């Protein structure tokens, strides 16, 4: 058993930023970060576009960024949270720069600011098209310099420790005492006791078969918090990114950043028509929900497999300077951006909802905080504005740290029972797990996509229920392993997405259910 002051679950921008701040402030406190694969593997590592921050106060203003965020969120953002996050932006970007992350400069030596969908001004600070990698590596470098941080990679958090495991359970008064952690190399479950636990476990993209997220994004933190009875909300607002490189082969997908449209690329159908102008006066730079839905509409009308990003009118040398990674990836797939259109389709990208937190990142469970993509802060409402996610993680990591400076957690003195795996066996049913994961991902693609209906959602929930029962049974009789836990978590997350979708009776932002609109409107939608 390990006992620490702070247990951080996840090593993306949210977890690492919090850990650096608290470790620098309290050199005598112990911080343990657990992460389920190599330490840099995270959604953060793949972020392309950048961090949305107001820096040019001549053209831009906090008010404009606030307004853009509120419009994208379609009336469901918490305005006071939006104001707080956006006004904190410049300071939190400075933190990253102080820790050694570099951002591109323009010819005048000022930060070069890009533009993305839904933004009325140029305000995206970026490091070429690999901003996330730059942030992740800078944070890990800083972590390695701090002796009071222990980073355990290949350690998978299985479940939070609450009264549920310890003694009598009162659903209105739950506290967290740390987590049960699977040491993936040794195969045993370890207890990490902590005065304060921070969930920074990232997104849920892998619940869908087609996603921009790496395979680690299985919603573990949300599922753990849900099982521990934390409040979870806004799960119906799964954001689909409009432009993922279309490839009919299976494998890790590749994002074509929205910044490419901000740079001037056109979205066209096979006939060369710039269809976005038919849907929104902002054209290619409408917010993500509108662009994804318009592409979905275009594909359903035409029966084609993809639409295209046309960059052939852009200055290719500038394109290569701004987007070297995208350029190289296209070349490796025989797409010459200078001459060829890039085939693209939407894919699941980001979860706007998650574990409900207040402005200090506190969840509804005592001593449990959540930060980053797994949390629901109220910033995004029904649809996240591009590049507001890294910003949110940076601001909330800081808020949690500030809160803990004045409310330091207590050491855990209670006895925690060992993980009980009596009567379980080493599971040999890898094919079953693999098969069920694929089935779940197909189900979410087909029934819980960009355009939903009550009938499809009901079909999905019935199917999911069967899967849930089978997997729970297997879980109870098996020795724990990562893929089984991930499948169990993905089923929990899928359940939350579907059930909260069924509860929503009005379409907002990224949520669109044909049963929430009049038949006349449906017809207009598909004939326009
Ligand atoms: P992550 O970075 O995903 O980190 C989660 C961590 O938790 C990982 O280390 C993971 O291994 C670990 N973990 C998960 N479960 C467990 C477990 N059970 N036990 C132990 N460890 C666990 N946002 C922007 O603002 N700007 C962008 O330009 C941008 N581009 C993007 C491009 C792509 C391709 C993707 C996928 C996302 C992009 N986003 C962007 C979104 C943004 O990157 C993420 O929302 C953000 O990085 C999430 O950070 P995080 O720290 O919350 O989670
Ligand atoms: C992108 O670069 O298009 C992704 C930006 C984001 O998800 O905010």
XYZ file of C-alpha atoms in Angstrom, residues 113-370:
258
model
C -2.283 33.473 -33.749
C -4.386 31.105 -35.843
C -8.129 30.981 -36.433
C -10.576 28.088 -36.162
C -14.299 27.429 -36.562
C -16.616 29.605 -34.490
C -13.883 32.137 -33.620
C -14.507 35.683 -34.783
C -10.811 36.607 -34.405
C -7.318 35.161 -34.718
C -6.540 33.884 -31.211
C -5.147 30.338 -31.350
C -1.617 30.084 -29.931
C 0.073 27.073 -31.492
C 3.273 25.180 -32.071
C 3.054 24.358 -35.783
C 0.388 21.614 -36.019
C 1.773 19.657 -33.061
C 0.821 21.961 -30.187
C -0.237 19.130 -27.889
C 3.044 17.272 -28.286
C 4.964 20.434 -27.425
C 2.856 21.005 -24.284
C 3.013 17.370 -23.179
C 6.786 17.114 -23.516
C 7.384 20.453 -21.758
C 5.217 19.352 -18.829
C 6.896 15.944 -18.574
C 10.320 17.610 -18.560
C 9.198 19.773 -15.635
C 7.660 16.775 -13.809
C 10.984 14.942 -14.020
C 12.718 17.835 -12.244
C 10.408 17.692 -9.225
C 11.564 15.134 -6.630
C 8.264 15.039 -4.713
C 6.419 13.635 -7.747
C 6.385 9.905 -8.471
C 5.106 9.046 -11.929
C 3.998 5.433 -12.331
C 3.390 4.469 -15.935
C 1.574 1.275 -16.911
C -0.539 1.626 -13.788
C -4.263 1.430 -14.510
C -6.787 2.914 -12.074
C -9.561 0.345 -11.670
C -11.862 1.942 -9.108
C -12.004 4.775 -6.644
C -11.921 3.901 -2.964
C -14.957 5.301 -1.166
C -17.081 4.322 1.855
C -18.545 1.705 -0.453
C -15.453 -0.451 0.110
C -14.620 0.796 3.604
C -17.725 0.857 5.785
C -21.367 1.883 5.793
C -22.407 3.682 2.656
C -24.409 6.914 2.760
C -25.096 8.023 -0.839
C -25.394 11.682 0.240
C -22.068 11.802 2.010
C -19.378 10.008 0.037
C -15.629 10.595 0.359
C -12.777 9.362 -1.776
C -9.679 7.853 -0.148
C -7.608 7.028 -3.222
C -7.882 4.259 -5.792
C -7.265 0.602 -6.543
C -4.561 0.489 -9.166
C -3.628 -2.384 -11.456
C 0.140 -2.671 -11.837
C -0.033 -3.769 -15.462
C 3.461 -5.238 -15.571
C 3.117 -7.315 -12.387
C -0.608 -8.007 -12.779
C -1.494 -7.248 -9.145
C -3.815 -4.639 -7.635
C -2.178 -2.018 -5.427
C -3.879 0.419 -3.088
C -2.893 4.053 -3.348
C -4.320 5.980 -0.400
C -4.559 9.734 -0.852
C -5.938 12.720 1.012
C -6.972 14.168 -2.336
C -7.588 12.355 -5.611
C -7.695 14.125 -8.982
C -9.297 12.434 -11.956
C -7.596 13.672 -15.129
C -8.354 10.665 -17.284
C -9.372 12.446 -20.490
C -11.959 11.576 -23.086
C -14.198 8.809 -24.350
C -13.474 8.756 -28.094
C -12.761 5.006 -28.194
C -16.377 4.267 -27.334
C -16.900 5.011 -31.047
C -15.311 2.966 -33.814
C -14.384 6.084 -35.708
C -12.600 8.646 -33.590
C -9.742 11.130 -33.580
C -8.729 9.913 -30.113
C -5.985 7.407 -29.330
C -7.057 4.015 -27.933
C -6.498 5.096 -24.307
C -9.606 7.309 -24.456
C -12.028 4.801 -22.922
C -13.736 7.098 -20.398
C -12.277 5.281 -17.369
C -12.436 8.259 -15.009
C -16.063 8.995 -15.845
C -17.001 5.333 -15.393
C -15.155 5.133 -12.055
C -16.811 8.323 -10.824
C -20.208 7.079 -12.006
C -19.784 3.785 -10.135
C -18.763 5.786 -7.059
C -22.038 7.738 -7.455
C -20.583 11.094 -8.483
C -22.795 13.422 -10.492
C -22.291 13.032 -14.268
C -23.987 15.274 -16.782
C -24.202 16.496 -20.411
C -23.057 13.146 -21.763
C -25.276 13.505 -24.826
C -22.981 16.258 -26.110
C -20.371 14.193 -27.904
C -18.553 16.460 -30.322
C -17.764 15.168 -33.808
C -14.803 16.771 -35.534
C -15.706 17.543 -39.153
C -12.429 16.804 -40.874
C -10.675 13.527 -40.209
C -8.645 12.103 -43.056
C -10.802 9.555 -44.841
C -9.188 6.167 -45.140
C -11.119 2.984 -45.838
C -8.479 0.934 -44.007
C -8.735 0.284 -40.262
C -6.209 1.865 -37.928
C -5.445 5.046 -36.025
C -7.229 7.928 -37.691
C -5.552 11.222 -38.520
C -7.008 14.659 -37.888
C -6.836 17.490 -40.376
C -6.872 20.444 -38.016
C -9.619 23.011 -38.128
C -6.754 25.497 -38.367
C -6.394 24.350 -42.003
C -9.849 25.789 -42.688
C -8.821 28.824 -40.641
C -5.896 29.120 -43.053
C -8.330 29.278 -45.972
C -9.085 25.699 -47.108
C -12.487 25.051 -48.698
C -14.820 22.166 -47.973
C -16.202 20.759 -51.210
C -18.334 17.868 -52.302
C -17.287 15.546 -55.116
C -18.666 17.991 -57.686
C -16.545 20.811 -56.333
C -19.442 22.649 -54.691
C -18.552 24.623 -51.502
C -21.615 23.326 -49.683
C -20.929 24.964 -46.299
C -22.051 28.309 -47.727
C -25.526 26.763 -48.183
C -25.717 26.055 -44.457
C -24.079 28.942 -42.615
C -22.835 32.369 -43.627
C -19.549 31.628 -41.830
C -19.001 28.884 -44.397
C -16.119 26.523 -43.508
C -15.594 28.423 -40.243
C -19.033 27.802 -38.780
C -18.888 26.039 -35.411
C -18.028 22.362 -35.382
C -21.524 21.016 -34.717
C -22.864 22.829 -37.784
C -19.999 21.771 -40.079
C -20.184 18.108 -38.973
C -23.946 17.984 -39.406
C -23.707 19.638 -42.824
C -21.141 17.057 -43.951
C -23.328 14.248 -42.586
C -26.251 15.693 -44.553
C -24.114 15.982 -47.696
C -22.951 12.356 -47.419
C -26.462 11.038 -46.786
C -27.813 12.956 -49.788
C -25.038 11.927 -52.161
C -24.289 8.415 -50.892
C -20.577 9.265 -51.117
C -18.083 8.117 -48.481
C -16.328 11.433 -47.917
C -16.163 15.123 -48.764
C -12.981 17.062 -49.548
C -10.770 19.804 -48.197
C -9.385 21.827 -51.044
C -6.084 23.569 -50.225
C -4.873 23.868 -53.799
C -5.414 27.671 -53.900
C -3.285 28.183 -50.767
C 0.369 29.180 -50.747
C 2.011 25.790 -50.418
C 5.260 26.955 -48.786
C 3.295 28.738 -46.064
C 1.078 25.679 -45.707
C 4.124 23.488 -45.142
C 5.520 25.880 -42.539
C 2.226 25.947 -40.612
C 1.198 22.327 -41.012
C 4.313 20.186 -41.534
C 2.835 17.158 -39.803
C -0.388 17.240 -41.822
C 1.529 17.831 -45.038
C 3.839 14.859 -44.384
C 0.982 12.562 -43.378
C -0.886 13.421 -46.592
C 2.230 12.788 -48.677
C 2.682 9.414 -46.951
C -0.827 8.549 -48.157
C -0.123 9.775 -51.711
C -2.100 12.991 -51.285
C -0.221 15.995 -52.624
C -1.929 18.904 -50.868
C -0.736 21.311 -53.566
C -2.657 19.421 -56.264
C -5.069 16.986 -54.613
C -8.106 17.540 -52.460
C -7.885 15.870 -49.050
C -10.707 13.347 -48.479
C -12.308 13.900 -45.066
C -15.178 12.673 -42.874
C -16.403 13.576 -39.381
C -15.433 11.409 -36.391
C -16.095 11.429 -32.665
C -13.628 13.820 -31.100
C -14.492 15.295 -27.721
C -16.915 14.945 -24.827
C -18.450 18.233 -23.671
C -20.031 16.604 -20.603
C -18.561 14.441 -17.869
C -18.021 14.532 -14.109
C -19.765 17.601 -12.734
C -17.368 19.987 -10.982
C -17.642 23.421 -9.435
C -15.284 26.325 -10.162
C -12.652 24.729 -7.916
C -12.815 21.437 -9.778
C -14.608 19.747 -6.852
C -16.890 16.839 -7.701
C -19.938 15.801 -5.687
C -17.673 13.366 -3.740
C -15.514 14.728 -0.897
C -11.755 14.850 -1.621
C -12.351 13.981 -5.269
C -11.579 16.524 -7.982
C -11.827 16.215 -11.760
